[in-house]
C-alpha cells in the first residue's frame, strides 16, 4: 500500500533514472539535465494554455455569460485556435522601431520566466537545480522580466508604448521590495535559502494539521503581502496599469502582433505561475499534503492543485476589482506594504523567542494587526476618502 | 474594516459565479443559432406588401398611390404606377404598382410607410436574416420578394392582423351598405320618376280629353 | 488648394494649439487618444499634452460621427424627422422623440391627452433607468473592472429593451412619440411585465452597490478626481446629473414641470463635491427616484386616447413661428429649436445636445490629472457621440 503510493509519488524520478540507466556514461550528465528540463518546458506552457481558457470561462461565468464554448468540447480547444491565429498573423514592426531590441524583448521575457522554474520543487525530490541560494536566484532572475518589459516599450518607438513601459518599470521596481521582504520571514523560519529546505521545514505534521507557515500570523501576513506583490509583478489586475487596456490600449506591447504578442502573453502567465509556485513553496508547504492522512496522494498532484487554486484566486480578483492608478499603486507599495513587511519580519523574529503557543499568537497578531489598522486609517484620512451621504431637493 | 469593500465585491462575484451554474437568471445567454428567443409580436424589421388570397399579383392590396414613397424619410421606396387597372378586393378597378422596390440597406425600419398607407397594403415583417454577399443588388427587394400573404401577416402579428382584417371587413360592409342604400335610393327615385311620368302622361291624356 | 493641403493646414493648426511651450523649455508628450480607442464612448479624439503622466493641455476633437441631421431635417417633413431623432442619442431614443414632439407641439399648439402623458412618463423613466445603469457599467469598465459590472447592467437593460420591443417594435430606435401623443398603445400584459421589471430593479441596484459602494479602489480612483465647481457648471451651461453632482439644483422635471411630472412625488439628489464619485452616486440615486416615479405612474395610468385626434399625420403644416422644447433627458437638458415658415418642412431645426455642452468643460476638469483619470472623467460626463456630432 505505502509502496504503491511511494511509487506513484516518485514515478517521474524513477522514469528518469530508468532512462539514464540505458544511456552511455559520457552523455549521462547532459541527458539528466535535458530530462529534468523538458517536462517543465512542456507542463507549464500546457498549463498556460489551459489557464487562458479557464480564465475566459471563469470571467464569463462571473459576468453571467458562457466563456468560449464553440472550439472543441466546452471550448477547451480554444488555445489551439488562438495559437494558430497568433502564428499565422502578420508580424508588423513599426518602421522606426529598433528591430534588434524589438525582436529580443519577448525572447528575454520568456527565457527569464522559464529560468525561474529551475529552483522550484514541484514534488518530493523533483527539482531541476537544488541550489543552496535558490530563493535568491529566483528573485534575481525574476528581475530580468522588468528589463524585457522596458526593452519592449522603448524599442517600439511609440508614445503609448513608452508610457506603458515607464509605468511598468516603476511599478515592478516598487513591488520588488515588498516581495523580497515578505519572503524573508519564511527564510528566517526555515533557516535556509534553499526552496527544498524551506519545504522540508514545513513538511511535518502535528496531529493532522500541517506545519505550513501560512498558519502562523506572520506567515499569513507574509502570504498576503507576497501575493499582492506577485500580482503587481506579473502586471495582473488590479495592477495591470502598464497594459491598461482601456486607457493606453496595450501599453508596452501595443506595437507587437502575431507570435511575439503570444510570447508576451506566455511570458506574463509564466511569471504569474512562477510567483504563485514560489508563494506555495514559501508559505503553503510546497508539495506537502494539507492533512496528514492525505499523504498517499502524490506530491506533484498537491503542488498543481495548490497552483490551480491560486490561479482561480487570481481570476476571481481580476473579475472583481477595478484598476489602481499609478500613484495609488506606488503609494500602496511604499507607504503600506513596505512598513507592513518590515513589521512582519519583527513579528517573525519575536515568534521564535516566545515558547508558549497562545502567548506568541497573541503577541505576533498584535504586532501585525494594530499597526495595519492604524496605518490604513491614517492613509485613508490623508486621502480624505469618505463614504458620502447626499442631500435631496424636493 | 480595511478592505471590507473589496471583500464584499469578491463575495458578489463569487455569488454570480456559482449562481450561474444553478440559476437561469444568472446565465441569460441564448445559444444562437441553435436556440432562439421567442419572437416578440410587435417587432418590426423591414416592410412587405400584403396580398389576399392565393395569387400575389391579383390579390395585392397596393394601389400605387405613392403616399409611402413620399413619406418615407430616407426615400428607400421606388414605385412605378401601372398603365392599366385591375379589380381590387371590392371589385373596383384600381392601378397597381408595375414596380415596387425597397432598398433595405437604406430603410431604417421607422414604420412611417405603414402608418400612412390608406389601404393596409404595406406592413412590417419580422425577418432579419437577410444578409447577402451580392453587394450591388442583393439588398434591393422587388415586388415579388416583398409580396407575402395575409396568412403570413396573421402568423407574425396576430393581434394586429386581426384588427386590420376587422377594419377592412367593416369598411367592406359599410361600402356594401352604402351601395345598397344608393341602389335602393336610385330604385326609389326611378319608381318615383316612373310614377311622375305616368301621372304626367295621364294628366296630359285627361287634360287633352277635357279640351 | 487641394483637399490634402487644406487638411494638412488644419492638422497643423490643431497641432499648434496642442503643442504648448513649457516653462522649462522641455517638450511635452503629445498623445492623441482616439478616435479608435476602447474608452472614448464613440469616435472621439482628445489631443492631450502630457508632462510625464500629468495632463497639461487637452483639446477635444469631434465630428467623426457628423451625419447632417439638422440639414436633413430641413428637407424632411416634421414627422419624417422623428425617426432621425432616435439616432441622436442612440441609447435613449424615447427621450429624444419626446423632446422633439414637445417642440412641435409648442410650435403648433397641440395638446396631449392624459393617457399619452402617462405613457410618455413611463417610457421616459424606463429609458433613464437603462441609460444610467449602462453608464455606470461603462464607467467601471473604463476603470478596468474587466466588464463585470457592465454585464450585470446589461442584463437588466435587456429586460427593459424587451419591454420597448413589445411596445414599440424596436429595441433601440423606438420612434414612439407622435405630435399630440404616442404612436401605439400598450399591448395586453405589458403593464404586468413592466411592473415585474421595475419591482426587480431595486434588488439589482442593491447588488450593484454592494459590488461598488465602499470599494476602496473605486473610492480612491473617483473621489477628488475631475472636480467641477458649482460656478463653472452654471457658467458653462452644464445640465443634467453632471450639474446636480456639482450642487446645482436644476432638474427640468421640477423647473419646467413639463408633461405631468408635477403629479409625482420624487426628490432630486444633489452632490456636494462635483467629482466623479458624486456623478456616479447621483446617477445611482436618480435611478432609485425613477423607480419611484414609475411605480406611481403605472398605478395611476388612466384609459383614454393616446393621441390628440385633431393632429394630422400627413400634410402637417404648422403656422409660421418658432418654438423651443426641452426635457430632462438622461444626459442633461435636451432641447429642440424649431423655426417654421408655414411649409411642411421646418425652416430651421436645431438640437441642443447635452453631451456636447457638457463636454466643453472637459479640459478644466482634466488639467493636472493623470492620463488614467482623463478616461474616467470623460466617462463620467456621459457622452454619446451621436448627440455630440449629430
Tab-separated table of N, CA, C and O in Angstrom, chain C residues 69-79 81 100 104 107 316-323 336-351:
chain	number	residue	atom	x	y	z
C	69	UNK	N	-27.651	65.760	-39.486
C	69	UNK	CA	-29.022	65.567	-39.003
C	69	UNK	C	-29.849	66.824	-39.166
C	69	UNK	O	-30.994	66.783	-39.633
C	70	UNK	N	-29.288	67.972	-38.811
C	70	UNK	CA	-30.094	69.195	-38.849
C	70	UNK	C	-30.402	69.599	-40.282
C	70	UNK	O	-31.481	70.109	-40.578
C	71	UNK	N	-29.492	69.346	-41.196
C	71	UNK	CA	-29.760	69.712	-42.582
C	71	UNK	C	-30.781	68.773	-43.199
C	71	UNK	O	-31.642	69.189	-43.964
C	72	UNK	N	-30.668	67.504	-42.862
C	72	UNK	CA	-31.646	66.540	-43.375
C	72	UNK	C	-33.038	66.928	-42.901
C	72	UNK	O	-34.024	66.836	-43.644
C	73	UNK	N	-33.129	67.388	-41.650
C	73	UNK	CA	-34.447	67.747	-41.128
C	73	UNK	C	-35.064	68.886	-41.919
C	73	UNK	O	-36.292	68.999	-41.988
C	74	UNK	N	-34.230	69.751	-42.527
C	74	UNK	CA	-34.810	70.832	-43.322
C	74	UNK	C	-35.419	70.314	-44.612
C	74	UNK	O	-36.245	70.985	-45.220
C	75	UNK	N	-35.021	69.115	-45.049
C	75	UNK	CA	-35.611	68.557	-46.265
C	75	UNK	C	-36.773	67.631	-45.940
C	75	UNK	O	-37.576	67.322	-46.802
C	76	UNK	N	-36.841	67.143	-44.727
C	76	UNK	CA	-37.882	66.184	-44.376
C	76	UNK	C	-39.085	66.897	-43.799
C	76	UNK	O	-38.988	68.008	-43.315
C	77	UNK	N	-40.210	66.192	-43.822
C	77	UNK	CA	-41.364	66.720	-43.095
C	77	UNK	C	-41.098	66.610	-41.606
C	77	UNK	O	-40.133	65.983	-41.171
C	78	UNK	N	-41.992	67.221	-40.820
C	78	UNK	CA	-41.802	67.172	-39.371
C	78	UNK	C	-41.858	65.742	-38.872
C	78	UNK	O	-41.062	65.327	-38.035
C	79	UNK	N	-42.811	64.955	-39.411
C	79	UNK	CA	-42.911	63.573	-38.945
C	79	UNK	C	-41.709	62.772	-39.418
C	79	UNK	O	-41.222	61.879	-38.729
C	81	UNK	N	-38.709	63.575	-39.590
C	81	UNK	CA	-37.517	63.736	-38.751
C	81	UNK	C	-37.576	62.904	-37.495
C	81	UNK	O	-36.560	62.704	-36.847
C	100	UNK	N	-38.468	66.318	-29.138
C	100	UNK	CA	-38.864	66.822	-30.445
C	100	UNK	C	-40.374	66.997	-30.508
C	100	UNK	O	-40.894	68.013	-30.994
C	104	UNK	N	-42.517	70.478	-31.289
C	104	UNK	CA	-43.509	70.643	-32.355
C	104	UNK	C	-44.871	70.964	-31.760
C	104	UNK	O	-45.634	71.763	-32.303
C	107	UNK	N	-44.927	74.495	-31.052
C	107	UNK	CA	-44.971	75.270	-32.280
C	107	UNK	C	-46.382	75.339	-32.819
C	107	UNK	O	-46.857	76.383	-33.265
C	316	UNK	N	-48.943	67.951	-42.513
C	316	UNK	CA	-48.872	68.719	-41.271
C	316	UNK	C	-48.113	70.006	-41.565
C	316	UNK	O	-46.929	69.975	-41.900
C	317	UNK	N	-48.782	71.149	-41.476
C	317	UNK	CA	-48.149	72.440	-41.793
C	317	UNK	C	-48.391	73.383	-40.634
C	317	UNK	O	-49.448	74.014	-40.570
C	318	UNK	N	-47.458	73.473	-39.688
C	318	UNK	CA	-47.688	74.404	-38.576
C	318	UNK	C	-47.593	75.841	-39.065
C	318	UNK	O	-46.932	76.137	-40.055
C	319	UNK	N	-48.221	76.731	-38.312
C	319	UNK	CA	-48.194	78.137	-38.705
C	319	UNK	C	-46.789	78.675	-38.525
C	319	UNK	O	-46.007	78.161	-37.730
C	320	UNK	N	-46.428	79.744	-39.248
C	320	UNK	CA	-45.075	80.283	-39.091
C	320	UNK	C	-44.837	80.727	-37.661
C	320	UNK	O	-45.714	81.276	-36.999
C	321	UNK	N	-43.629	80.485	-37.173
C	321	UNK	CA	-43.298	80.852	-35.796
C	321	UNK	C	-42.087	80.072	-35.370
C	321	UNK	O	-41.426	79.409	-36.175
C	322	UNK	N	-41.759	80.150	-34.079
C	322	UNK	CA	-40.621	79.399	-33.577
C	322	UNK	C	-40.979	78.844	-32.212
C	322	UNK	O	-41.863	79.344	-31.524
C	323	UNK	N	-40.301	77.789	-31.836
C	323	UNK	CA	-40.561	77.177	-30.531
C	323	UNK	C	-39.307	76.457	-30.073
C	323	UNK	O	-38.521	75.965	-30.885
C	336	UNK	N	-34.932	71.201	-28.518
C	336	UNK	CA	-35.090	71.323	-29.962
C	336	UNK	C	-35.620	72.714	-30.247
C	336	UNK	O	-36.623	73.136	-29.666
C	337	UNK	N	-34.964	73.413	-31.132
C	337	UNK	CA	-35.406	74.753	-31.513
C	337	UNK	C	-35.877	74.670	-32.950
C	337	UNK	O	-35.125	74.301	-33.842
C	338	UNK	N	-37.149	74.987	-33.167
C	338	UNK	CA	-37.725	74.864	-34.498
C	338	UNK	C	-38.211	76.217	-34.970
C	338	UNK	O	-38.847	76.948	-34.216
C	339	UNK	N	-37.924	76.530	-36.235
C	339	UNK	CA	-38.476	77.728	-36.859
C	339	UNK	C	-39.297	77.262	-38.039
C	339	UNK	O	-38.810	76.531	-38.900
C	340	UNK	N	-40.537	77.654	-38.069
C	340	UNK	CA	-41.417	77.206	-39.143
C	340	UNK	C	-41.753	78.379	-40.041
C	340	UNK	O	-41.989	79.491	-39.564
C	341	UNK	N	-41.771	78.132	-41.352
C	341	UNK	CA	-42.195	79.185	-42.275
C	341	UNK	C	-43.527	78.843	-42.917
C	341	UNK	O	-43.859	79.336	-43.977
C	342	UNK	N	-44.285	77.955	-42.283
C	342	UNK	CA	-45.611	77.630	-42.799
C	342	UNK	C	-45.629	76.463	-43.763
C	342	UNK	O	-46.691	76.003	-44.156
C	343	UNK	N	-44.465	75.967	-44.171
C	343	UNK	CA	-44.469	74.849	-45.121
C	343	UNK	C	-44.374	73.536	-44.350
C	343	UNK	O	-44.347	73.508	-43.122
C	344	UNK	N	-44.325	72.439	-45.101
C	344	UNK	CA	-44.310	71.126	-44.455
C	344	UNK	C	-42.944	70.791	-43.871
C	344	UNK	O	-42.827	69.850	-43.084
C	345	UNK	N	-41.884	71.534	-44.284
C	345	UNK	CA	-40.553	71.267	-43.731
C	345	UNK	C	-40.167	72.404	-42.810
C	345	UNK	O	-40.515	73.560	-43.076
C	346	UNK	N	-39.448	72.134	-41.749
C	346	UNK	CA	-39.019	73.239	-40.896
C	346	UNK	C	-38.003	74.111	-41.623
C	346	UNK	O	-37.228	73.639	-42.442
C	347	UNK	N	-38.026	75.397	-41.314
C	347	UNK	CA	-37.051	76.307	-41.906
C	347	UNK	C	-35.711	76.140	-41.223
C	347	UNK	O	-34.658	76.132	-41.850
C	348	UNK	N	-35.736	76.010	-39.892
C	348	UNK	CA	-34.503	75.789	-39.147
C	348	UNK	C	-34.797	74.787	-38.040
C	348	UNK	O	-35.828	74.867	-37.389
C	349	UNK	N	-33.898	73.869	-37.886
C	349	UNK	CA	-34.100	72.796	-36.915
C	349	UNK	C	-32.792	72.669	-36.159
C	349	UNK	O	-31.764	72.397	-36.758
C	350	UNK	N	-32.799	72.924	-34.899
C	350	UNK	CA	-31.545	72.953	-34.156
C	350	UNK	C	-31.704	72.089	-32.918
C	350	UNK	O	-32.694	72.189	-32.200
C	351	UNK	N	-30.720	71.253	-32.663
C	351	UNK	CA	-30.746	70.393	-31.490
C	351	UNK	C	-29.799	70.984	-30.468
C	351	UNK	O	-28.672	71.347	-30.816
